Amino acid sequence: MLHLNRIVLSTCLVVFALVVQICVLARLQLPGAVPDLLLLVVLGLALVYGHTGGALIGFGAGLLADLAPPADHAAGRYALVLCVIGYLAGLARPESGRLRSATGPMLVVVAAAIGATLLYAGVGILVGDDAARQVGLGKLLFTAALYDLLLAPFTVPLIMGLARRGENDPMADSAGGGESPSRWISSAGGVGTGRTGRTGRMSRLRRPGRAARIGSQRGGLLARAGKNRTARIKGVKRL
């Protein structure tokens, strides 16, 4: 279930994304589909809150989009789509809570964009709406995946970081507030630094002076142990 801080944060993000999508993205007159910022918000929250939270947030966000003034489709249609997408995206949530690379989430974004378009078109066919056939389903799938993939590195990491801060997750503070957008754009990390630090520690251990000190300490301990053992043996002989 969603806690109060999750509800407040999710509501603010969903309302903001819906306003931006209606007032800005929908008026760009891009060929094919419209960049779905609302879908990216649901994906980012689902990757932090899990499948239950993702399903609830997706249903609420889709229902709000169905009731928004420009909507010209049946109410509940997009709510069903985002509910299913949010649930499936929540299943891809990492167990440790931290993303090891950006490859997995980017694949989730592409699969969600294609799956949401197919599911929306399929539900439309069931209710008698064949607009997807007139525009061209292949064109819609390609443009939806392309636009969402280009927009995801600048939105999903920020949403995940805000969600983790709202959860008071210590990993959010140690990671600087969540996943960095630059990590989604390029895979450059601190692997080389970690190896250099480890090599430096090993080189310090291999210094001759340090090795001699360690050897002398071991020799002293062995000598003391030998003396104590000899004393105990002599004591037994005296008895």
Tab-separated table of C-alpha atoms in Angstrom, residues 86-216:
chain	number	residue	atom	x	y	z
A	86	GLY	CA	3.018	0.119	-13.876
A	87	TYR	CA	2.529	-3.377	-12.482
A	88	LEU	CA	4.895	-4.982	-14.991
A	89	ALA	CA	7.510	-2.252	-14.553
A	90	GLY	CA	7.379	-2.724	-10.787
A	91	LEU	CA	8.325	-6.365	-11.252
A	92	ALA	CA	11.609	-5.165	-12.783
A	93	ARG	CA	12.505	-3.287	-9.595
A	94	PRO	CA	16.035	-4.259	-8.461
A	95	GLU	CA	16.111	-6.239	-5.207
A	96	SER	CA	18.912	-4.138	-3.737
A	97	GLY	CA	17.101	-0.924	-4.610
A	98	ARG	CA	20.084	0.385	-6.599
A	99	LEU	CA	20.474	0.159	-10.361
A	100	ARG	CA	23.775	-1.388	-11.434
A	101	SER	CA	23.550	-0.022	-14.973
A	102	ALA	CA	21.254	1.982	-17.193
A	103	THR	CA	20.737	-0.814	-19.701
A	104	GLY	CA	17.926	-2.514	-17.800
A	105	PRO	CA	15.820	0.611	-17.177
A	106	MET	CA	16.260	1.773	-20.770
A	107	LEU	CA	14.986	-1.582	-21.985
A	108	VAL	CA	12.053	-1.198	-19.597
A	109	VAL	CA	11.292	2.219	-21.128
A	110	VAL	CA	11.346	0.850	-24.684
A	111	ALA	CA	9.214	-2.167	-23.768
A	112	ALA	CA	6.757	0.044	-21.864
A	113	ALA	CA	6.422	2.499	-24.757
A	114	ILE	CA	5.742	-0.293	-27.254
A	115	GLY	CA	3.510	-2.233	-24.859
A	116	ALA	CA	1.452	0.837	-23.922
A	117	THR	CA	0.903	1.715	-27.593
A	118	LEU	CA	-0.127	-1.829	-28.489
A	119	LEU	CA	-2.392	-2.166	-25.467
A	120	TYR	CA	-4.015	1.220	-26.084
A	121	ALA	CA	-4.616	0.361	-29.737
A	122	GLY	CA	-5.961	-3.093	-28.796
A	123	VAL	CA	-8.419	-1.688	-26.275
A	124	GLY	CA	-9.444	0.892	-28.888
A	125	ILE	CA	-10.255	-1.836	-31.387
A	126	LEU	CA	-12.447	-3.554	-28.792
A	127	VAL	CA	-14.479	-0.368	-28.254
A	128	GLY	CA	-14.662	0.490	-31.949
A	129	ASP	CA	-11.839	3.046	-32.198
A	130	ASP	CA	-9.611	2.343	-35.221
A	131	ALA	CA	-7.579	5.571	-35.159
A	132	ALA	CA	-4.350	3.590	-34.758
A	133	ARG	CA	-4.982	1.806	-38.068
A	134	GLN	CA	-5.513	5.090	-39.883
A	135	VAL	CA	-2.328	6.674	-38.592
A	136	GLY	CA	-0.255	3.519	-38.967
A	137	LEU	CA	0.558	1.228	-36.057
A	138	GLY	CA	4.174	0.709	-37.111
A	139	LYS	CA	4.838	4.438	-37.229
A	140	LEU	CA	3.230	4.913	-33.817
A	141	LEU	CA	5.327	2.152	-32.264
A	142	PHE	CA	8.593	3.488	-33.658
A	143	THR	CA	8.012	7.129	-32.752
A	144	ALA	CA	6.636	6.312	-29.282
A	145	ALA	CA	9.704	4.219	-28.421
A	146	LEU	CA	12.071	6.822	-29.904
A	147	TYR	CA	10.563	9.843	-28.139
A	148	ASP	CA	10.292	8.126	-24.766
A	149	LEU	CA	13.818	6.751	-25.062
A	150	LEU	CA	15.213	10.223	-25.758
A	151	LEU	CA	13.251	11.769	-22.901
A	152	ALA	CA	13.901	9.022	-20.328
A	153	PRO	CA	17.525	9.890	-19.326
A	154	PHE	CA	16.417	13.384	-18.263
A	155	THR	CA	13.261	12.393	-16.386
A	156	VAL	CA	13.336	8.847	-14.975
A	157	PRO	CA	16.549	9.242	-12.887
A	158	LEU	CA	15.195	12.472	-11.384
A	159	ILE	CA	11.861	10.846	-10.540
A	160	MET	CA	13.576	7.860	-8.941
A	161	GLY	CA	15.802	10.173	-6.910
A	162	LEU	CA	12.823	12.151	-5.612
A	163	ALA	CA	10.993	8.944	-4.738
A	164	ARG	CA	13.979	7.607	-2.782
A	165	ARG	CA	14.358	10.876	-0.888
A	166	GLY	CA	10.700	10.683	0.038
A	167	GLU	CA	11.324	7.186	1.386
A	168	ASN	CA	14.228	8.480	3.519
A	169	ASP	CA	16.421	5.925	1.793
A	170	PRO	CA	20.071	6.269	2.897
A	171	MET	CA	21.178	5.112	-0.548
A	172	ALA	CA	19.577	8.235	-2.004
A	173	ASP	CA	21.894	10.430	0.072
A	174	SER	CA	24.981	8.358	-0.648
A	175	ALA	CA	24.202	8.327	-4.368
A	176	GLY	CA	23.594	12.055	-4.497
A	177	GLY	CA	19.813	11.930	-4.604
A	178	GLY	CA	19.341	8.954	-6.902
A	179	GLU	CA	20.516	7.826	-10.279
A	180	SER	CA	22.485	10.425	-12.214
A	181	PRO	CA	21.224	11.292	-15.718
A	182	SER	CA	24.799	11.241	-17.013
A	183	ARG	CA	25.024	7.579	-16.005
A	184	TRP	CA	22.058	6.844	-18.290
A	185	ILE	CA	23.646	8.709	-21.177
A	186	SER	CA	27.167	7.296	-20.844
A	187	SER	CA	28.348	4.175	-19.059
A	188	ALA	CA	31.475	5.823	-17.635
A	189	GLY	CA	31.895	4.924	-13.978
A	190	GLY	CA	34.445	4.688	-11.218
A	191	VAL	CA	35.741	1.227	-12.028
A	192	GLY	CA	39.214	2.428	-12.873
A	193	THR	CA	39.443	4.462	-9.691
A	194	GLY	CA	38.468	1.478	-7.600
A	195	ARG	CA	41.128	-0.672	-9.198
A	196	THR	CA	43.774	2.019	-8.739
A	197	GLY	CA	42.953	2.360	-5.067
A	198	ARG	CA	43.152	-1.370	-4.591
A	199	THR	CA	46.487	-1.539	-6.407
A	200	GLY	CA	47.821	1.273	-4.230
A	201	ARG	CA	46.876	-0.611	-1.086
A	202	MET	CA	48.536	-3.772	-2.380
A	203	SER	CA	51.695	-1.862	-3.311
A	204	ARG	CA	51.897	-0.420	0.178
A	205	LEU	CA	51.667	-3.923	1.580
A	206	ARG	CA	54.495	-5.071	-0.671
A	207	ARG	CA	57.057	-2.476	0.413
A	208	PRO	CA	60.358	-4.070	1.568
A	209	GLY	CA	60.488	-2.179	4.841
A	210	ARG	CA	56.981	-3.185	5.761
A	211	ALA	CA	57.664	-6.812	4.818
A	212	ALA	CA	60.794	-6.812	6.991
A	213	ARG	CA	58.873	-5.400	9.937
A	214	ILE	CA	56.158	-8.004	9.503
A	215	GLY	CA	58.791	-10.761	9.284
A	216	SER	CA	60.599	-9.525	12.417
